[in-house]
Amino acid sequence: MKFTISKESFLDAINQVQHVVSSRTTLAILSNVLLKAKDGVLELTTTDLDVGVTCSVPAEVDEPGATTLPARRLATIVRELPSEEIEFKVDEKNVASIRSGPSYFKVLGLTSEEFPALPRFDDAREFKIEQQVLRDCLRKTSYAISTDETRYVLNGILFSFKDNALTMVATDGRRLAMVEQELEFPQSQEIDIIVPTKAVNELSRLLGDSGEVSIRVTGSQVGFDLGDSLLVSKLIDGNYPNYRQVI
């Protein structure tokens, strides 16, 4: 694999995905970022097996391929590089050579085949909403998420898609935050899901001021497709309390 990319583009991309990486993981592959280069695009992916994020950026791809490299070390190296252009070359042993101006680094990676695949959403329910609207809804509710792990169904935000509206609710038992947004979708698509705290935090970081986000839901997973980035997460399994009783 060989590609050239601007420092700014690479930093923007790795900053979007590296927060998912846990510093306490026992699996070495989960400390790495998956890099896939082909057709003028570099795709970066990280996961902790509960939440995953993918980001795509333009790159000059001379030799397509894939590898995984330590995410935090890679971000630190690139941040300190002097030149605006970076050349990556990865050999068959997953050793990456990184060149930028007079600087040169070698980083040992792991094969891309070891990296866990993110879930697919081929037959999912789908809802579309403006990014800024969803970001505002998260801001108005996320502060009330419970941190009490014994009440795990409260460790996230309820997304209730019903009656042509998205209702989002969070509560810690002492306070309750709720916001309702009109949204058109078929009645057959109605569903309640609970999105966990980590996914909420990562989504808040990814959402921008413009553009649409597509929300796709399967039985136990949710995906938020922002176009050039994608966040997937396991859902919290359980029934959210009847919040309307306390309104």
Coordinates of N, CA and C in Angstrom, one line a residue:
M1 N 0.8 -1.2 0.0 CA 0.0 0.0 0.0 C 0.9 1.2 0.0
K2 N 0.5 2.2 -0.8 CA 1.3 3.5 -0.9 C 0.3 4.6 -1.2
F3 N 0.4 5.7 -0.4 CA -0.5 6.8 -0.7 C 0.1 8.1 -0.2
T4 N -0.3 9.2 -0.7 CA 0.2 10.5 -0.3 C -1.1 11.3 0.1
I5 N -0.9 12.1 1.3 CA -2.1 12.8 1.8 C -1.6 14.1 2.5
S6 N -2.4 15.1 2.5 CA -2.1 16.3 3.2 C -2.1 16.0 4.7
K7 N -1.3 16.7 5.5 CA -1.2 16.6 6.9 C -2.6 17.0 7.5
E8 N -3.1 18.1 7.0 CA -4.4 18.6 7.6 C -5.5 17.6 7.4
S9 N -5.6 17.0 6.2 CA -6.7 16.0 6.0 C -6.5 14.8 6.9
F10 N -5.3 14.3 7.0 CA -5.1 13.1 7.8 C -5.4 13.4 9.3
L11 N -4.9 14.5 9.8 CA -5.2 14.9 11.2 C -6.7 15.0 11.4
D12 N -7.4 15.7 10.5 CA -8.9 15.8 10.7 C -9.5 14.5 10.8
A13 N -9.1 13.5 9.9 CA -9.7 12.2 9.9 C -9.4 11.4 11.2
I14 N -8.1 11.4 11.6 CA -7.7 10.6 12.7 C -8.3 11.2 14.0
N15 N -8.4 12.5 14.0 CA -9.1 13.1 15.2 C -10.5 12.7 15.4
Q16 N -11.2 12.4 14.2 CA -12.6 12.0 14.3 C -12.7 10.6 14.8
V17 N -11.8 9.7 14.5 CA -11.9 8.3 14.9 C -11.2 7.9 16.1
Q18 N -10.1 8.6 16.6 CA -9.3 8.0 17.6 C -9.9 8.0 19.0
H19 N -11.0 8.8 19.2 CA -11.6 8.9 20.6 C -12.2 7.5 20.9
V20 N -12.6 6.8 19.9 CA -13.2 5.5 20.2 C -12.2 4.5 20.8
V21 N -11.0 4.6 20.5 CA -9.9 3.7 20.9 C -9.8 3.7 22.4
S22 N -9.9 2.6 23.1 CA -9.7 2.5 24.5 C -8.3 2.3 24.9
S23 N -7.9 3.0 25.9 CA -6.5 2.8 26.4 C -6.3 1.6 27.3
R24 N -7.5 0.9 27.6 CA -7.4 -0.3 28.5 C -7.8 -1.6 27.8
T25 N -7.8 -1.6 26.5 CA -8.1 -2.8 25.8 C -7.1 -3.9 26.0
T26 N -7.5 -5.2 26.1 CA -6.6 -6.3 26.2 C -6.3 -6.9 24.8
L27 N -7.1 -6.4 23.7 CA -6.8 -6.9 22.4 C -6.0 -5.8 21.6
A28 N -4.8 -6.2 21.2 CA -3.9 -5.2 20.5 C -4.5 -4.6 19.3
I29 N -5.3 -5.3 18.6 CA -5.9 -4.8 17.3 C -6.9 -3.7 17.6
L30 N -7.5 -3.6 18.8 CA -8.4 -2.6 19.1 C -7.7 -1.3 19.4
S31 N -6.4 -1.3 19.6 CA -5.6 -0.1 19.8 C -5.3 0.6 18.5
N32 N -5.6 -0.2 17.4 CA -5.1 0.3 16.1 C -6.3 0.9 15.3
V33 N -5.9 1.7 14.3 CA -6.8 2.2 13.3 C -6.6 1.5 12.0
L34 N -7.7 1.1 11.4 CA -7.7 0.4 10.1 C -7.6 1.4 9.0
L35 N -6.6 1.3 8.2 CA -6.4 2.2 7.0 C -6.6 1.4 5.7
K36 N -7.6 1.9 4.9 CA -7.8 1.3 3.6 C -7.7 2.4 2.5
A37 N -6.8 2.2 1.6 CA -6.6 3.1 0.5 C -6.9 2.5 -0.9
K38 N -7.8 3.2 -1.6 CA -8.2 2.8 -2.9 C -9.0 3.9 -3.6
D39 N -8.9 4.0 -4.9 CA -9.7 4.9 -5.7 C -9.7 6.3 -5.3
G40 N -8.5 6.8 -4.9 CA -8.4 8.2 -4.5 C -9.0 8.5 -3.1
V41 N -9.2 7.5 -2.3 CA -9.8 7.7 -1.0 C -9.1 6.9 0.1
L42 N -8.8 7.6 1.2 CA -8.3 6.9 2.4 C -9.4 6.8 3.4
E43 N -9.7 5.5 3.9 CA -10.7 5.3 4.9 C -10.1 4.9 6.2
L44 N -10.4 5.6 7.3 CA -9.9 5.2 8.6 C -11.0 4.7 9.5
T45 N -10.8 3.6 10.2 CA -11.8 3.0 11.0 C -11.2 2.6 12.4
T46 N -12.0 2.9 13.4 CA -11.6 2.4 14.8 C -12.9 1.8 15.4
T47 N -12.7 0.9 16.4 CA -13.8 0.3 17.1 C -13.3 -0.2 18.4
D48 N -14.3 -0.3 19.4 CA -14.0 -0.9 20.7 C -14.9 -2.1 20.9
L49 N -15.5 -2.6 19.8 CA -16.5 -3.7 19.7 C -17.9 -3.2 20.1
D50 N -18.1 -2.1 20.7 CA -19.4 -1.5 21.1 C -19.7 -0.4 20.1
V51 N -18.7 0.5 19.9 CA -18.9 1.7 19.0 C -17.8 1.6 18.0
G52 N -18.1 2.0 16.8 CA -17.1 2.1 15.7 C -17.3 3.4 14.9
V53 N -16.2 3.9 14.4 CA -16.3 5.1 13.6 C -15.4 5.0 12.3
T54 N -16.0 5.4 11.2 CA -15.2 5.4 9.9 C -15.3 6.8 9.4
C55 N -14.1 7.2 8.8 CA -14.0 8.5 8.2 C -13.3 8.4 6.9
S56 N -13.7 9.0 5.8 CA -13.1 9.0 4.5 C -12.6 10.3 4.1
V57 N -11.3 10.4 3.6 CA -10.7 11.6 3.1 C -10.0 11.4 1.8
P58 N -9.9 12.4 0.9 CA -9.2 12.2 -0.3 C -7.7 12.0 -0.1
A59 N -7.1 11.1 -1.0 CA -5.7 10.9 -0.9 C -5.2 10.5 -2.3
E60 N -4.0 10.7 -2.6 CA -3.4 10.2 -3.8 C -2.9 8.8 -3.6
V61 N -3.6 7.8 -4.2 CA -3.3 6.4 -3.9 C -2.5 5.8 -5.1
D62 N -1.3 5.5 -4.8 CA -0.4 4.9 -5.8 C -0.6 3.4 -5.8
E63 N -0.7 2.8 -4.7 CA -0.9 1.3 -4.5 C -2.0 1.1 -3.5
P64 N -3.1 0.6 -3.9 CA -4.2 0.3 -3.0 C -3.8 -0.8 -2.0
G65 N -4.5 -0.8 -0.9 CA -4.2 -1.8 0.1 C -4.8 -1.4 1.5
A66 N -4.5 -2.3 2.5 CA -5.1 -2.0 3.8 C -4.1 -2.5 4.9
T67 N -4.1 -1.9 6.0 CA -3.3 -2.3 7.2 C -3.9 -1.7 8.4
T68 N -3.4 -2.0 9.6 CA -3.8 -1.3 10.8 C -2.5 -0.9 11.5
L69 N -2.6 0.4 12.1 CA -1.5 1.0 12.8 C -1.9 1.5 14.2
P70 N -1.1 1.6 15.2 CA -1.4 2.1 16.5 C -2.0 3.5 16.4
A71 N -3.3 3.7 16.7 CA -4.0 4.9 16.5 C -3.4 6.1 17.2
R72 N -3.1 6.0 18.5 CA -2.6 7.2 19.2 C -1.2 7.5 18.8
R73 N -0.4 6.5 18.6 CA 1.0 6.8 18.2 C 1.0 7.4 16.8
L74 N 0.2 7.0 15.9 CA 0.1 7.5 14.6 C -0.3 9.0 14.6
A75 N -1.3 9.3 15.5 CA -1.8 10.7 15.6 C -0.7 11.6 16.1
T76 N 0.1 11.1 17.1 CA 1.2 11.9 17.7 C 2.3 12.1 16.7
I77 N 2.6 11.1 15.9 CA 3.7 11.3 14.9 C 3.2 12.3 13.8
V78 N 2.1 12.2 13.3 CA 1.6 13.1 12.2 C 1.5 14.5 12.7
R79 N 1.0 14.7 13.9 CA 0.9 16.0 14.5 C 2.2 16.8 14.5
E80 N 3.3 16.0 14.7 CA 4.6 16.7 14.8 C 5.4 16.8 13.5
L81 N 4.8 16.3 12.4 CA 5.5 16.3 11.1 C 5.6 17.7 10.6
P82 N 6.8 18.1 10.0 CA 7.0 19.5 9.6 C 6.3 19.9 8.3
S83 N 6.1 18.9 7.4 CA 5.7 19.2 6.1 C 4.2 19.1 5.9
E84 N 3.6 19.7 4.9 CA 2.1 19.6 4.7 C 1.7 18.4 4.0
E85 N 2.7 17.7 3.4 CA 2.4 16.5 2.6 C 3.1 15.3 3.3
I86 N 2.4 14.2 3.3 CA 2.9 13.0 4.0 C 2.8 11.8 3.0
E87 N 3.8 11.0 3.0 CA 3.8 9.8 2.2 C 3.8 8.6 3.1
F88 N 2.9 7.7 2.9 CA 2.8 6.4 3.6 C 3.1 5.3 2.6
K89 N 4.0 4.4 3.1 CA 4.2 3.1 2.3 C 4.2 2.0 3.3
V90 N 3.4 0.9 3.0 CA 3.3 -0.2 3.9 C 3.7 -1.5 3.2
D91 N 4.7 -2.2 3.8 CA 5.1 -3.4 3.1 C 4.3 -4.6 3.5
E92 N 4.6 -5.8 3.0 CA 3.8 -7.0 3.2 C 3.8 -7.5 4.6
K93 N 4.8 -7.0 5.4 CA 4.8 -7.3 6.9 C 4.1 -6.3 7.7
N94 N 3.4 -5.4 7.1 CA 2.6 -4.4 7.8 C 3.5 -3.4 8.6
V95 N 4.7 -3.1 8.0 CA 5.6 -2.1 8.5 C 5.4 -0.9 7.7
A96 N 4.9 0.2 8.3 CA 4.6 1.5 7.6 C 5.8 2.4 7.7
S97 N 6.2 2.9 6.5 CA 7.2 4.0 6.4 C 6.5 5.3 6.2
I98 N 6.8 6.3 7.0 CA 6.1 7.5 7.0 C 7.1 8.6 6.7
R99 N 7.0 9.3 5.6 CA 7.9 10.4 5.2 C 7.2 11.7 5.1
S100 N 7.8 12.8 5.6 CA 7.3 14.1 5.4 C 8.5 15.1 5.5
G101 N 8.8 15.7 4.4 CA 10.0 16.6 4.4 C 11.2 15.8 4.8
P102 N 12.0 16.3 5.8 CA 13.2 15.6 6.2 C 12.9 14.5 7.3
S103 N 11.7 14.4 7.7 CA 11.3 13.4 8.8 C 10.9 12.0 8.2
Y104 N 11.3 11.0 8.9 CA 11.1 9.6 8.5 C 10.8 8.8 9.7
F105 N 9.7 8.0 9.7 CA 9.3 7.1 10.8 C 9.0 5.8 10.3
K106 N 9.2 4.8 11.1 CA 8.7 3.4 10.8 C 7.8 3.0 11.9
V107 N 6.7 2.4 11.6 CA 5.7 2.0 12.6 C 5.2 0.6 12.2
L108 N 5.3 -0.3 13.2 CA 4.9 -1.7 13.0 C 3.4 -1.8 13.3
G109 N 2.7 -2.4 12.3 CA 1.3 -2.6 12.4 C 0.9 -4.0 12.5
L110 N -0.4 -4.2 12.4 CA -1.0 -5.6 12.4 C -1.9 -5.7 11.1
T111 N -2.0 -7.0 10.6 CA -2.7 -7.2 9.4 C -4.2 -6.7 9.5
S112 N -4.7 -6.3 8.4 CA -6.1 -5.8 8.4 C -7.1 -6.9 8.6
E113 N -6.7 -8.1 8.3 CA -7.6 -9.2 8.4 C -8.0 -9.5 9.9
E114 N -7.2 -9.0 10.8 CA -7.5 -9.2 12.2 C -8.5 -8.2 12.7
F115 N -8.8 -7.1 12.0 CA -9.6 -6.0 12.5 C -11.1 -6.4 12.4
P116 N -11.9 -6.2 13.5 CA -13.3 -6.6 13.5 C -14.1 -5.8 12.4
A117 N -14.9 -6.5 11.7 CA -15.7 -5.8 10.7 C -16.9 -5.1 11.4
L118 N -17.2 -3.9 10.9 CA -18.3 -3.1 11.4 C -19.6 -3.8 10.9
P119 N -20.7 -3.6 11.6 CA -22.0 -4.2 11.1 C -22.5 -3.5 9.8
R120 N -23.3 -4.3 9.1 CA -23.9 -3.8 7.9 C -25.4 -3.4 8.2
F121 N -25.9 -2.5 7.4 CA -27.3 -2.1 7.6 C -28.1 -2.2 6.3
D122 N -28.1 -3.4 5.7 CA -28.7 -3.6 4.4 C -30.2 -3.5 4.5
D123 N -30.8 -4.1 5.5 CA -32.3 -4.2 5.6 C -32.8 -3.4 6.8
A124 N -32.2 -2.3 7.0 CA -32.5 -1.5 8.2 C -33.6 -0.5 8.0
R125 N -34.3 -0.1 9.1 CA -35.1 1.1 9.1 C -34.3 2.3 8.9
E126 N -34.8 3.3 8.2 CA -33.9 4.5 7.9 C -34.7 5.7 8.2
F127 N -34.1 6.7 8.8 CA -34.6 8.0 9.1 C -33.6 9.1 8.7
K128 N -34.1 10.2 8.2 CA -33.1 11.2 7.8 C -33.5 12.5 8.5
I129 N -32.4 13.2 9.0 CA -32.6 14.5 9.8 C -31.4 15.4 9.5
E130 N -31.6 16.7 9.6 CA -30.5 17.6 9.4 C -29.5 17.4 10.6
Q131 N -28.2 17.5 10.3 CA -27.1 17.3 11.3 C -27.3 18.3 12.4
Q132 N -27.5 19.6 12.0 CA -27.5 20.6 13.1 C -28.7 20.4 14.0
V133 N -29.8 19.9 13.4 CA -31.0 19.7 14.3 C -30.7 18.6 15.3
L134 N -30.1 17.5 14.8 CA -29.8 16.4 15.7 C -28.8 16.8 16.7
R135 N -27.8 17.6 16.3 CA -26.8 18.0 17.3 C -27.5 18.8 18.4
D136 N -28.4 19.7 18.0 CA -29.1 20.5 19.0 C -29.9 19.7 20.0
C137 N -30.6 18.6 19.4 CA -31.4 17.7 20.2 C -30.5 17.0 21.2
L138 N -29.3 16.6 20.8 CA -28.4 15.9 21.7 C -27.9 16.8 22.8
R139 N -27.6 18.1 22.4 CA -27.2 19.0 23.4 C -28.2 19.3 24.5
K140 N -29.5 19.3 24.1 CA -30.6 19.6 25.0 C -31.0 18.4 25.9
T141 N -30.4 17.2 25.6 CA -30.8 16.0 26.4 C -29.7 15.3 27.1
S142 N -28.5 15.3 26.5 CA -27.4 14.4 26.9 C -26.9 14.7 28.4
Y143 N -27.1 16.0 28.8 CA -26.7 16.3 30.2 C -27.4 15.5 31.3
A144 N -28.6 15.0 30.9 CA -29.4 14.3 31.9 C -29.2 12.8 31.9
I145 N -28.3 12.3 31.1 CA -28.0 10.8 31.1 C -27.5 10.4 32.4
S146 N -28.0 9.2 32.9 CA -27.6 8.7 34.1 C -26.2 8.1 34.0
T147 N -25.4 8.2 35.1 CA -24.1 7.5 35.2 C -24.2 6.3 36.1
D148 N -25.3 6.0 36.6 CA -25.5 4.9 37.5 C -25.6 3.6 36.7
E149 N -24.5 2.8 36.8 CA -24.5 1.6 35.9 C -25.4 0.5 36.4
T150 N -26.0 0.6 37.5 CA -27.0 -0.4 38.0 C -28.3 -0.2 37.3
R151 N -28.5 1.0 36.7 CA -29.7 1.3 35.9 C -29.3 1.5 34.5
Y152 N -28.9 0.4 33.8 CA -28.2 0.5 32.6 C -29.1 1.1 31.4
V153 N -30.4 0.9 31.5 CA -31.3 1.4 30.5 C -31.3 3.0 30.5
L154 N -30.8 3.6 31.6 CA -30.8 5.0 31.6 C -29.4 5.6 31.2
N155 N -28.5 4.7 30.9 CA -27.1 5.1 30.5 C -27.0 5.4 29.0
G156 N -28.0 6.2 28.5 CA -28.1 6.6 27.1 C -29.3 7.5 26.9
I157 N -29.5 7.7 25.6 CA -30.7 8.6 25.2 C -31.7 7.7 24.5
L158 N -33.0 7.8 24.9 CA -34.1 7.2 24.1 C -34.3 8.0 22.9
F159 N -34.3 7.3 21.7 CA -34.7 7.8 20.4 C -36.1 7.1 20.1
S160 N -37.2 7.9 20.2 CA -38.5 7.3 19.9 C -39.0 7.9 18.6
F161 N -39.1 7.0 17.6 CA -39.6 7.4 16.3 C -41.1 7.0 16.2
K162 N -42.0 7.9 16.5 CA -43.4 7.6 16.5 C -44.2 8.8 16.1
D163 N -45.4 8.6 15.5 CA -46.3 9.7 15.1 C -45.6 10.8 14.4
N164 N -44.8 10.4 13.4 CA -44.1 11.4 12.5 C -43.3 12.4 13.4
A165 N -42.7 11.9 14.4 CA -41.8 12.8 15.2 C -40.7 11.9 15.8
L166 N -39.6 12.6 16.1 CA -38.5 12.0 16.8 C -38.5 12.6 18.2
T167 N -38.7 11.8 19.2 CA -38.7 12.3 20.6 C -37.4 11.7 21.3
M168 N -36.6 12.5 21.8 CA -35.4 12.1 22.5 C -35.5 12.4 24.0
V169 N -35.2 11.4 24.8 CA -35.3 11.6 26.3 C -34.1 11.0 27.0
A170 N -33.7 11.7 28.0 CA -32.7 11.3 29.0 C -33.1 11.6 30.4
T171 N -32.8 10.7 31.3 CA -33.1 11.0 32.7 C -32.1 10.3 33.6
D172 N -31.8 10.9 34.8 CA -31.0 10.2 35.8 C -31.8 9.9 37.0
G173 N -33.1 10.0 36.9 CA -34.0 9.7 38.0 C -34.3 10.9 38.8
R174 N -33.5 12.0 38.8 CA -33.8 13.2 39.5 C -34.2 14.3 38.5
R175 N -33.7 14.3 37.3 CA -34.1 15.3 36.3 C -34.4 14.5 35.0
L176 N -35.2 15.2 34.2 CA -35.5 14.6 32.9 C -35.5 15.6 31.8
A177 N -34.8 15.3 30.7 CA -34.7 16.2 29.5 C -35.4 15.5 28.4
M178 N -36.3 16.3 27.7 CA -37.0 15.7 26.5 C -37.1 16.8 25.4
V179 N -36.9 16.3 24.2 CA -37.0 17.2 23.0 C -37.8 16.5 21.9
E180 N -38.6 17.2 21.2 CA -39.4 16.5 20.2 C -39.2 17.3 18.9
Q181 N -39.0 16.5 17.8 CA -38.7 17.1 16.5 C -39.6 16.4 15.4
E182 N -40.3 17.2 14.7 CA -41.1 16.6 13.6 C -40.2 15.9 12.6
L183 N -40.7 14.8 12.1 CA -39.9 14.0 11.2 C -40.9 13.1 10.4
E184 N -40.8 13.1 9.1 CA -41.7 12.2 8.3 C -41.1 10.9 8.1
F185 N -41.8 9.8 8.3 CA -41.4 8.5 8.0 C -42.7 7.6 8.0
P186 N -42.7 6.5 7.3 CA -43.9 5.6 7.3 C -44.1 5.0 8.7
Q187 N -45.4 4.8 9.0 CA -45.8 4.2 10.3 C -45.1 2.9 10.6
S188 N -44.9 2.1 9.5 CA -44.3 0.8 9.6 C -42.9 0.9 10.2
Q189 N -42.3 2.1 10.1 CA -40.9 2.2 10.6 C -40.8 2.6 12.0
E190 N -41.9 2.8 12.7 CA -41.9 3.3 14.1 C -41.1 2.3 15.0
I191 N -40.2 2.9 15.9 CA -39.4 2.1 16.8 C -38.9 3.0 17.9
D192 N -38.6 2.3 19.0 CA -37.9 3.0 20.1 C -36.5 2.3 20.3
I193 N -35.4 3.1 20.4 CA -34.1 2.6 20.6 C -33.4 3.4 21.7
I194 N -32.5 2.8 22.4 CA -31.7 3.5 23.4 C -30.2 3.5 22.9
V195 N -29.7 4.7 22.7 CA -28.3 4.9 22.2 C -27.4 5.2 23.4
P196 N -26.4 4.4 23.6 CA -25.5 4.5 24.8 C -24.7 5.8 24.8
T197 N -24.2 6.1 26.0 CA -23.5 7.4 26.3 C -22.3 7.6 25.4
K198 N -21.5 6.6 25.2 CA -20.3 6.7 24.4 C -20.6 7.1 23.0
A199 N -21.7 6.4 22.4 CA -22.1 6.7 21.1 C -22.6 8.1 21.0
V200 N -23.4 8.6 22.0 CA -23.9 9.9 22.0 C -22.8 10.9 22.0
N201 N -21.7 10.7 22.8 CA -20.6 11.6 22.8 C -19.9 11.7 21.5
E202 N -19.6 10.5 20.9 CA -18.9 10.5 19.6 C -19.8 11.1 18.5
L203 N -21.1 10.9 18.5 CA -21.9 11.5 17.5 C -22.0 13.0 17.6
S204 N -22.0 13.5 18.9 CA -22.0 15.0 19.1 C -20.7 15.6 18.5
R205 N -19.6 14.8 18.6 CA -18.3 15.3 18.1 C -18.3 15.3 16.6
L206 N -19.0 14.4 15.9 CA -19.0 14.3 14.5 C -20.0 15.2 13.8
L207 N -21.1 15.5 14.4 CA -22.1 16.3 13.7 C -21.7 17.7 13.4
G208 N -22.0 18.2 12.2 CA -21.6 19.5 11.7 C -22.8 20.5 11.7
D209 N -22.6 21.6 11.1 CA -23.6 22.7 11.0 C -24.5 22.5 9.8
S210 N -24.1 21.7 8.8 CA -24.9 21.5 7.6 C -24.9 20.1 7.1
G211 N -25.8 19.8 6.2 CA -25.8 18.4 5.7 C -26.8 17.6 6.5
E212 N -27.1 16.4 5.9 CA -28.1 15.5 6.5 C -27.4 14.3 7.1
V213 N -28.0 13.7 8.1 CA -27.5 12.4 8.7 C -28.6 11.4 8.5
S214 N -28.2 10.2 8.0 CA -29.1 9.1 7.8 C -29.0 8.2 9.0
I215 N -30.0 7.9 9.7 CA -30.0 7.0 10.9 C -30.6 5.7 10.5
R216 N -29.8 4.6 10.6 CA -30.2 3.3 10.2 C -30.3 2.4 11.4
V217 N -31.4 1.6 11.6 CA -31.6 0.8 12.8 C -31.9 -0.6 12.4
T218 N -31.1 -1.5 13.0 CA -31.4 -3.0 12.9 C -31.8 -3.4 14.3
G219 N -31.9 -4.7 14.5 CA -32.4 -5.3 15.8 C -31.5 -4.8 17.0
S220 N -30.2 -4.8 16.9 CA -29.4 -4.5 18.0 C -28.3 -3.4 17.7
Q221 N -28.4 -2.8 16.5 CA -27.4 -1.8 16.1 C -28.0 -0.6 15.6
V222 N -27.3 0.5 15.7 CA -27.7 1.8 15.0 C -26.5 2.3 14.2
G223 N -26.7 2.9 13.1 CA -25.7 3.6 12.3 C -26.1 5.0 12.0
F224 N -25.2 5.9 12.1 CA -25.4 7.3 11.8 C -24.5 7.7 10.6
D225 N -25.0 7.8 9.4 CA -24.2 8.0 8.2 C -24.2 9.5 7.9
L226 N -23.1 10.2 8.0 CA -23.0 11.6 7.8 C -22.4 11.9 6.4
G227 N -22.2 10.9 5.6 CA -21.6 11.1 4.2 C -20.2 10.7 4.2
D228 N -19.3 11.6 4.8 CA -17.9 11.3 4.8 C -17.4 10.6 6.1
S229 N -18.4 10.4 7.0 CA -18.1 9.6 8.2 C -19.3 8.8 8.6
L230 N -19.1 7.7 9.4 CA -20.1 6.8 9.8 C -19.8 6.4 11.2
L231 N -20.8 6.5 12.1 CA -20.7 6.0 13.4 C -21.7 4.8 13.6
V232 N -21.2 3.7 14.1 CA -22.1 2.5 14.4 C -22.0 2.2 15.9
S233 N -23.1 1.7 16.5 CA -23.1 1.4 17.9 C -24.1 0.3 18.2
K234 N -23.7 -0.5 19.2 CA -24.7 -1.4 19.8 C -25.7 -0.6 20.5
L235 N -26.9 -1.1 20.6 CA -28.0 -0.4 21.3 C -28.1 -1.0 22.7
I236 N -28.6 -0.2 23.7 CA -28.9 -0.7 25.0 C -30.1 -1.6 24.9
D237 N -30.0 -2.8 25.4 CA -31.2 -3.8 25.4 C -32.0 -3.6 26.7
G238 N -33.2 -3.2 26.5 CA -34.1 -3.0 27.6 C -35.2 -2.0 27.3
N239 N -36.2 -1.9 28.2 CA -37.3 -1.0 28.0 C -37.1 0.3 28.8
Y240 N -37.2 1.4 28.1 CA -37.0 2.7 28.8 C -38.3 3.0 29.7
P241 N -38.1 3.6 30.8 CA -39.2 3.9 31.7 C -40.2 4.8 31.0
N242 N -41.5 4.7 31.5 CA -42.5 5.6 30.9 C -42.4 7.0 31.4
Y243 N -41.6 7.8 30.6 CA -41.2 9.1 31.0 C -42.4 10.1 31.0
R244 N -43.5 9.7 30.2 CA -44.6 10.7 30.1 C -45.4 10.7 31.4
Q245 N -45.2 9.7 32.3 CA -45.9 9.7 33.6 C -45.4 10.9 34.5
V246 N -44.2 11.4 34.2 CA -43.6 12.4 35.1 C -43.6 13.8 34.5
I247 N -44.2 13.9 33.3 CA -44.2 15.2 32.6 C -45.4 16.0 33.1

